[in-house]
Tab-separated table of C-alpha atoms in Angstrom:
chain	number	residue	atom	x	y	z
A	1	MET	CA	-6.324	-17.400	-25.519
A	2	GLU	CA	-3.563	-14.951	-25.545
A	3	LYS	CA	-0.742	-15.541	-22.774
A	4	HIS	CA	0.615	-12.707	-20.787
A	5	ARG	CA	4.307	-13.098	-20.229
A	6	PRO	CA	5.355	-12.235	-16.830
A	7	ASP	CA	6.741	-8.664	-16.332
A	8	VAL	CA	10.463	-9.394	-15.270
A	9	TRP	CA	11.551	-6.122	-14.679
A	10	MET	CA	8.387	-5.134	-12.365
A	11	LEU	CA	9.070	-8.557	-10.236
A	12	ILE	CA	12.997	-7.754	-10.134
A	13	ALA	CA	11.874	-4.320	-8.700
A	14	LEU	CA	9.090	-6.157	-6.496
A	15	LEU	CA	11.732	-8.408	-5.037
A	16	GLY	CA	13.943	-5.497	-4.309
A	17	ILE	CA	11.722	-3.203	-2.414
A	18	GLN	CA	10.757	-6.614	-0.129
A	19	ILE	CA	14.195	-7.285	0.366
A	20	PHE	CA	14.478	-3.849	1.513
A	21	GLY	CA	11.724	-4.427	3.831
A	22	LEU	CA	13.362	-7.647	5.520
A	23	ALA	CA	16.462	-5.736	5.818
A	24	ASN	CA	14.743	-3.246	7.829
A	25	ILE	CA	12.607	-5.405	9.988
A	26	LEU	CA	16.290	-7.232	10.707
A	27	GLY	CA	17.549	-4.496	11.821
A	28	ILE	CA	15.368	-2.840	14.161
A	29	ARG	CA	12.852	-5.657	15.113
A	30	PRO	CA	14.433	-8.996	14.545
A	31	ASP	CA	11.438	-10.334	16.646
A	32	LEU	CA	8.970	-9.567	13.934
A	33	LEU	CA	11.151	-11.210	11.289
A	34	LYS	CA	9.292	-14.502	11.086
A	35	ASN	CA	5.891	-12.652	10.954
A	36	TYR	CA	7.088	-10.540	8.328
A	37	LEU	CA	8.366	-13.562	6.147
A	38	LEU	CA	4.983	-15.155	6.724
A	39	PHE	CA	3.315	-12.238	5.436
A	40	ILE	CA	5.474	-12.435	2.072
A	41	VAL	CA	4.634	-15.611	1.485
A	42	LEU	CA	0.845	-15.302	2.074
A	43	GLY	CA	1.359	-12.385	-0.306
A	44	TRP	CA	3.002	-14.745	-3.132
A	45	ILE	CA	0.564	-17.204	-2.700
A	46	ALA	CA	-2.155	-14.299	-3.232
A	47	PHE	CA	-0.140	-13.029	-5.983
A	48	ALA	CA	-0.226	-16.592	-7.711
A	49	LEU	CA	-3.788	-16.666	-6.896
A	50	PHE	CA	-5.008	-13.485	-8.468
A	51	ALA	CA	-2.474	-13.924	-11.174
A	52	ARG	CA	-4.695	-16.805	-12.519
A	53	ILE	CA	-7.736	-15.206	-12.279
A	54	LYS	CA	-9.268	-14.032	-15.801
A	55	VAL	CA	-10.481	-10.558	-16.205
A	56	PRO	CA	-13.736	-11.745	-17.488
A	57	PHE	CA	-14.645	-13.200	-14.336
A	58	VAL	CA	-13.296	-10.051	-12.221
A	59	GLU	CA	-15.642	-8.050	-14.146
A	60	GLN	CA	-18.718	-10.359	-13.944
A	61	ASN	CA	-18.440	-10.647	-10.234
A	62	TYR	CA	-17.313	-6.980	-9.001
A	63	LYS	CA	-20.545	-6.322	-6.938
A	64	LEU	CA	-20.587	-9.523	-4.881
A	65	LEU	CA	-16.852	-8.609	-4.214
A	66	TYR	CA	-17.660	-4.680	-3.693
A	67	SER	CA	-20.505	-5.993	-1.287
A	68	LEU	CA	-18.846	-8.297	0.664
A	69	PHE	CA	-16.176	-5.345	1.884
A	70	ILE	CA	-19.054	-3.120	2.289
A	71	ILE	CA	-20.326	-5.551	4.496
A	72	LEU	CA	-16.908	-6.015	6.270
A	73	LEU	CA	-16.032	-2.578	6.746
A	74	VAL	CA	-19.691	-1.827	8.504
A	75	ILE	CA	-19.058	-4.969	11.099
A	76	THR	CA	-15.664	-3.082	11.749
A	77	LEU	CA	-17.550	0.063	12.807
A	78	LEU	CA	-20.216	-1.919	14.655
A	79	LEU	CA	-18.799	-4.843	16.348
A	80	VAL	CA	-15.116	-4.636	16.497
A	81	ASP	CA	-13.689	-3.112	20.143
A	82	PRO	CA	-11.621	-0.012	19.188
A	83	VAL	CA	-8.045	0.141	19.097
A	84	ARG	CA	-6.072	3.358	20.630
A	85	GLY	CA	-9.338	5.079	19.134
A	86	SER	CA	-9.715	3.072	15.867
A	87	ARG	CA	-11.650	0.547	14.685
A	88	ARG	CA	-10.109	-0.793	11.543
A	89	TRP	CA	-8.940	-4.199	12.224
A	90	ILE	CA	-10.879	-7.533	12.593
A	91	ASP	CA	-9.407	-10.083	14.696
A	92	LEU	CA	-8.542	-13.389	13.409
A	93	PRO	CA	-7.174	-16.495	15.182
A	94	PHE	CA	-3.418	-15.731	13.734
A	95	PHE	CA	-4.244	-12.771	11.781
A	96	ARG	CA	-5.394	-8.971	12.199
A	97	PHE	CA	-7.493	-8.183	9.362
A	98	GLN	CA	-7.547	-4.361	8.214
A	99	THR	CA	-10.585	-4.200	6.210
A	100	SER	CA	-9.742	-1.087	4.653
A	101	GLU	CA	-6.407	-2.520	3.243
A	102	PHE	CA	-8.187	-5.703	1.628
A	103	PHE	CA	-10.795	-3.130	0.166
A	104	LYS	CA	-8.535	-1.382	-1.744
A	105	PRO	CA	-8.073	-3.972	-4.766
A	106	PHE	CA	-11.679	-4.848	-5.273
A	107	PHE	CA	-12.511	-0.834	-5.186
A	108	LEU	CA	-10.392	-0.613	-7.781
A	109	VAL	CA	-11.794	-3.569	-9.770
A	110	THR	CA	-15.667	-2.294	-9.071
A	111	LEU	CA	-14.998	1.306	-10.431
A	112	ALA	CA	-13.167	-0.078	-13.511
A	113	SER	CA	-15.936	-2.336	-13.906
A	114	VAL	CA	-18.546	-0.081	-13.798
A	115	LEU	CA	-16.907	3.060	-15.557
A	116	GLY	CA	-15.705	0.563	-18.418
A	117	SER	CA	-18.942	-0.963	-18.956
A	118	ALA	CA	-19.814	1.123	-21.862
A	119	ASN	CA	-17.816	3.485	-24.288
A	120	ARG	CA	-19.943	6.582	-23.702
A	121	PHE	CA	-19.840	8.251	-20.145
A	122	THR	CA	-23.003	9.011	-19.169
A	123	PRO	CA	-24.790	10.984	-16.174
A	124	ARG	CA	-26.189	7.658	-14.376
A	125	LYS	CA	-22.689	6.218	-14.892
A	126	LEU	CA	-21.053	9.292	-13.200
A	127	LEU	CA	-23.981	9.368	-10.236
A	128	ILE	CA	-23.330	5.214	-9.728
A	129	SER	CA	-19.609	5.722	-9.568
A	130	LEU	CA	-19.800	8.526	-7.067
A	131	GLY	CA	-22.235	6.548	-4.926
A	132	LEU	CA	-19.512	3.586	-5.179
A	133	CYS	CA	-17.011	6.042	-3.927
A	134	PHE	CA	-19.067	7.622	-1.147
A	135	ILE	CA	-19.933	4.521	0.594
A	136	PRO	CA	-16.780	3.122	1.734
A	137	PHE	CA	-15.554	7.074	1.938
A	138	LEU	CA	-17.924	7.842	4.989
A	139	LEU	CA	-17.175	4.093	6.683
A	140	ILE	CA	-13.478	4.525	6.436
A	141	PHE	CA	-13.543	8.158	7.631
A	142	ILE	CA	-15.533	6.994	10.567
A	143	GLN	CA	-13.298	4.510	11.667
A	144	PRO	CA	-11.322	7.193	11.872
A	145	ASP	CA	-8.915	6.722	8.645
A	146	LEU	CA	-8.859	9.977	6.974
A	147	SER	CA	-5.608	9.386	4.916
A	148	THR	CA	-6.775	6.054	3.572
A	149	ALA	CA	-10.574	7.434	2.885
A	150	LEU	CA	-8.554	10.410	0.771
A	151	ILE	CA	-6.507	8.103	-1.463
A	152	LEU	CA	-9.616	6.385	-2.136
A	153	LEU	CA	-11.323	9.108	-2.939
A	154	VAL	CA	-8.334	10.898	-4.977
A	155	SER	CA	-8.134	7.277	-6.857
A	156	CYS	CA	-11.807	7.584	-7.843
A	157	MET	CA	-11.706	11.236	-9.307
A	158	VAL	CA	-8.801	10.131	-11.169
A	159	MET	CA	-10.230	7.122	-12.924
A	160	LEU	CA	-13.567	9.225	-13.175
A	161	TYR	CA	-11.341	11.573	-15.526
A	162	PHE	CA	-9.870	9.090	-17.439
A	163	SER	CA	-13.057	7.422	-18.127
A	164	GLY	CA	-14.694	10.424	-20.485
A	165	LEU	CA	-15.681	12.939	-17.769
A	166	SER	CA	-15.363	16.212	-19.373
A	167	THR	CA	-12.594	18.555	-18.152
A	168	GLN	CA	-14.958	21.148	-17.403
A	169	LEU	CA	-16.877	18.946	-15.102
A	170	VAL	CA	-13.490	17.871	-13.698
A	171	ILE	CA	-12.692	21.429	-12.677
A	172	ARG	CA	-15.884	22.437	-11.526
A	173	ALA	CA	-16.072	19.100	-9.163
A	174	GLY	CA	-12.522	20.232	-8.059
A	175	LEU	CA	-13.884	23.585	-6.870
A	176	TYR	CA	-16.501	22.132	-5.275
A	177	LEU	CA	-14.596	19.763	-3.252
A	178	SER	CA	-11.600	22.668	-2.363
A	179	ALA	CA	-14.530	24.695	-1.366
A	180	GLY	CA	-15.443	21.766	1.042
A	181	ILE	CA	-12.067	21.072	2.376
A	182	PRO	CA	-12.382	23.313	5.384
A	183	LEU	CA	-15.977	21.982	6.533
A	184	LEU	CA	-14.007	19.038	6.886
A	185	TRP	CA	-11.656	20.505	9.714
A	186	PHE	CA	-15.094	20.272	12.133
A	187	PHE	CA	-15.370	16.422	11.753
A	188	LEU	CA	-11.627	15.697	12.397
A	189	LYS	CA	-10.861	13.959	15.980
A	190	ASP	CA	-8.641	16.087	18.151
A	191	TYR	CA	-5.306	14.120	17.268
A	192	GLN	CA	-6.213	14.739	13.624
A	193	LYS	CA	-6.073	18.603	14.256
A	194	LEU	CA	-2.846	18.158	16.186
A	195	ARG	CA	-1.256	16.409	13.385
A	196	ILE	CA	-2.007	19.548	10.902
A	197	ILE	CA	-1.202	22.191	13.428
A	198	GLY	CA	2.159	20.417	14.072
A	199	PHE	CA	2.983	20.155	10.404
A	200	ILE	CA	2.127	23.705	9.745
A	201	ASN	CA	4.183	25.110	12.690
A	202	PRO	CA	6.634	22.201	13.920
A	203	ASN	CA	8.017	24.078	17.097
A	204	THR	CA	4.514	24.089	18.444
A	205	ASP	CA	4.977	21.380	20.841
A	206	PRO	CA	8.224	19.588	20.027
A	207	GLN	CA	7.941	17.201	22.952
A	208	GLY	CA	4.275	16.235	21.998
A	209	ILE	CA	2.339	16.872	18.559
A	210	THR	CA	5.264	17.388	16.481
A	211	TYR	CA	7.759	14.820	18.187
A	212	ASN	CA	7.589	12.112	15.658
A	213	LEU	CA	7.913	14.298	13.147
A	214	ASN	CA	11.204	15.793	14.431
A	215	GLN	CA	12.780	12.198	15.425
A	216	ALA	CA	11.890	10.877	11.941
A	217	ILE	CA	13.672	13.605	10.174
A	218	ILE	CA	16.772	13.262	12.956
A	219	SER	CA	16.406	9.746	11.915
A	220	ILE	CA	16.780	10.244	8.111
A	221	GLY	CA	19.600	12.988	8.819
A	222	SER	CA	21.799	11.083	10.892
A	223	GLY	CA	21.943	8.347	8.132
A	224	GLY	CA	24.000	10.429	6.173
A	225	PHE	CA	25.059	9.177	2.444
A	226	LEU	CA	25.454	5.298	3.401
A	227	GLY	CA	23.795	4.668	6.759
A	228	LYS	CA	24.904	3.664	10.012
A	229	GLY	CA	24.612	-0.170	9.090
A	230	MET	CA	22.029	-2.470	9.573
A	231	GLY	CA	20.762	-2.758	13.328
A	232	LEU	CA	22.926	0.279	13.850
A	233	GLY	CA	20.143	3.015	13.906
A	234	THR	CA	20.183	4.554	17.191
A	235	GLN	CA	16.707	6.042	16.854
A	236	ALA	CA	15.080	2.854	16.776
A	237	ARG	CA	17.223	1.008	18.597
A	238	PHE	CA	17.012	3.280	21.667
A	239	ARG	CA	13.174	3.622	20.859
A	240	PHE	CA	13.463	7.636	20.283
A	241	LEU	CA	11.680	7.145	17.386
A	242	PRO	CA	8.063	6.310	17.925
A	243	GLU	CA	6.466	3.705	15.402
A	244	PHE	CA	9.768	3.091	13.989
A	245	HIS	CA	8.804	-0.105	12.248
A	246	THR	CA	5.511	0.900	10.863
A	247	ASP	CA	4.444	4.748	10.220
A	248	PHE	CA	8.205	5.856	10.460
A	249	ALA	CA	9.928	2.474	8.761
A	250	PHE	CA	11.112	4.616	5.856
A	251	ALA	CA	13.095	6.795	8.397
A	252	SER	CA	14.536	4.030	10.133
A	253	LEU	CA	15.482	2.397	6.636
A	254	THR	CA	17.736	5.547	5.769
A	255	GLU	CA	19.025	5.765	9.434
A	256	GLN	CA	20.163	2.067	8.483
A	257	PHE	CA	21.179	2.447	4.765
A	258	GLY	CA	21.556	6.144	4.168
A	259	PHE	CA	20.479	8.137	1.334
A	260	ILE	CA	21.877	6.013	-1.300
A	261	GLY	CA	19.607	2.947	0.615
A	262	GLY	CA	16.275	5.232	0.392
A	263	LEU	CA	17.255	6.580	-3.081
A	264	THR	CA	17.238	3.039	-4.241
A	265	LEU	CA	14.212	2.263	-2.928
A	266	LEU	CA	12.399	4.669	-4.471
A	267	ILE	CA	14.062	3.923	-7.823
A	268	LEU	CA	12.457	0.317	-7.260
A	269	PHE	CA	9.212	2.247	-6.900
A	270	ALA	CA	9.566	4.214	-9.571
A	271	ILE	CA	10.382	1.202	-11.582
A	272	ILE	CA	7.468	-0.210	-10.880
A	273	SER	CA	5.282	2.942	-11.685
A	274	VAL	CA	6.861	3.004	-15.132
A	275	ARG	CA	5.843	-0.539	-15.905
A	276	LEU	CA	2.193	0.326	-14.562
A	277	LEU	CA	2.465	3.363	-17.121
A	278	ARG	CA	3.802	1.312	-20.089
A	279	LYS	CA	0.782	-1.219	-19.420
A	280	ILE	CA	-1.547	1.438	-19.593
A	281	MET	CA	-0.201	2.853	-22.638
A	282	ILE	CA	-0.892	-0.007	-24.927
A	283	GLN	CA	-4.495	-0.796	-23.238
A	284	LYS	CA	-7.679	0.461	-25.000
A	285	PRO	CA	-8.619	3.976	-23.793
A	286	GLN	CA	-11.595	3.838	-20.920
A	287	SER	CA	-11.613	-0.107	-20.973
A	288	PHE	CA	-11.683	-2.388	-17.730
A	289	GLU	CA	-8.175	-2.954	-18.019
A	290	TYR	CA	-7.038	0.754	-18.926
A	291	LEU	CA	-8.900	2.301	-15.747
A	292	PHE	CA	-7.855	-0.633	-13.428
A	293	LEU	CA	-4.162	0.282	-13.989
A	294	ILE	CA	-4.506	3.764	-13.749
A	295	GLY	CA	-6.496	2.997	-10.307
A	296	VAL	CA	-3.476	1.135	-9.315
A	297	LEU	CA	-0.564	3.548	-10.394
A	298	VAL	CA	-2.400	6.447	-8.414
A	299	LEU	CA	-2.962	4.339	-5.349
A	300	LEU	CA	0.763	3.377	-5.575
A	301	LEU	CA	1.643	6.834	-5.966
A	302	LEU	CA	-0.334	8.196	-3.406
A	303	GLU	CA	0.946	5.656	-0.755
A	304	VAL	CA	4.953	6.083	-1.424
A	305	THR	CA	4.520	9.772	-1.794
A	306	ILE	CA	2.368	10.608	1.270
A	307	ASN	CA	4.508	8.017	3.659
A	308	VAL	CA	8.061	9.133	2.303
A	309	GLY	CA	6.668	13.012	2.561
A	310	MET	CA	5.558	12.786	6.031
A	311	ASN	CA	8.574	11.042	7.131
A	312	MET	CA	10.762	13.801	5.763
A	313	GLY	CA	8.656	16.640	6.965
A	314	LEU	CA	6.796	17.547	4.143
A	315	LEU	CA	3.176	16.080	4.603
A	316	PRO	CA	1.426	16.010	7.796
A	317	VAL	CA	1.840	12.683	9.871
A	318	THR	CA	-0.707	10.015	8.652
A	319	GLY	CA	-1.112	6.298	9.230
A	320	ILE	CA	-0.349	5.301	5.441
A	321	ALA	CA	1.751	2.452	5.105
A	322	LEU	CA	4.913	2.307	2.715
A	323	PRO	CA	4.026	-0.821	0.561
A	324	PHE	CA	6.317	-4.085	1.758
A	325	ILE	CA	7.973	-1.413	4.296
A	326	SER	CA	5.650	-0.732	6.842
A	327	TYR	CA	5.244	-3.589	8.672
A	328	GLY	CA	1.927	-5.283	8.540
A	329	GLY	CA	0.628	-8.266	6.823
A	330	SER	CA	-2.641	-6.393	5.514
A	331	SER	CA	-1.008	-4.120	3.570
A	332	VAL	CA	1.472	-6.645	1.865
A	333	ILE	CA	-1.243	-9.165	1.114
A	334	SER	CA	-3.409	-6.343	-0.249
A	335	THR	CA	-0.879	-5.006	-2.218
A	336	MET	CA	0.227	-8.334	-3.816
A	337	ILE	CA	-3.387	-9.215	-4.524
A	338	ILE	CA	-3.269	-6.063	-6.632
A	339	LEU	CA	0.020	-6.546	-8.570
A	340	GLY	CA	-1.205	-10.235	-9.498
A	341	MET	CA	-4.073	-8.863	-11.040
A	342	VAL	CA	-1.893	-6.506	-12.955
A	343	SER	CA	0.492	-9.432	-13.955
A	344	VAL	CA	-2.137	-10.652	-16.344
A	345	LEU	CA	-3.125	-7.278	-17.762
């Protein structure tokens, strides 16, 4: 049986990102440091566990895993009390479980299993794959969590393309989806509409809908080249920047560690992305491993791009976490599950 050596560069980059996350939390919310350390430990346990699971076992049991998390998404919608207008979490005795985060690795596994199950792409495979994408998209959109729903949808479309879907069909599907985007406006919550309006015109309401965005930009700019130092970021320390340890953790980090700190963090994410790309290139095209790794790469790039982009005012504000930097156990453990699976490919 072939043994896979650990990807040392990926592990070094991963540890570097987690050190940045620990330093950021220590500087802005030291009271949460123990919880964050616990999330990291649980994440490495999950990494080790899923690194020992063989690919055939995952492929054979994807239906069970997918069904389990669809049930959890339904439970989240129907039985969970809303928190700030959203139904995204299931409260356990010692942990708040965000179902959409934990669904991500098993969503990628399911799609890769279905699309890689035969060498030839068929209309039946297309319909099944679209159904597997649409069900969680709808459930997560209703929570409401539009950004996560769209990330899963885009990941699905990219995996479909690399599974053998014709370019003509991809272009046609893209045009249909683009034509339907304006209709999505009528299904958005008021706060989602305001975020988009605020992004288009940042001066609309500087003390209201664009306040978070403006404060994030101030945080990044005030950090300068080298930063103010750990724990010395005034935007977070004096609570001018809302959600400074979650949605806008990147802004808090760059205020403390400056342009150099932010750039170093992005380089570490780039190293992981390049190592993923290297793994993709040595896989058999349209195989489970090939498609799963593509899904992981797309997911990671989207999360980093969207979170950093919104912190810099380049994209609308969303609730997408920056892996290992935004505070949250579900995101940490879910990402470590994914990387654990990647480590054996």
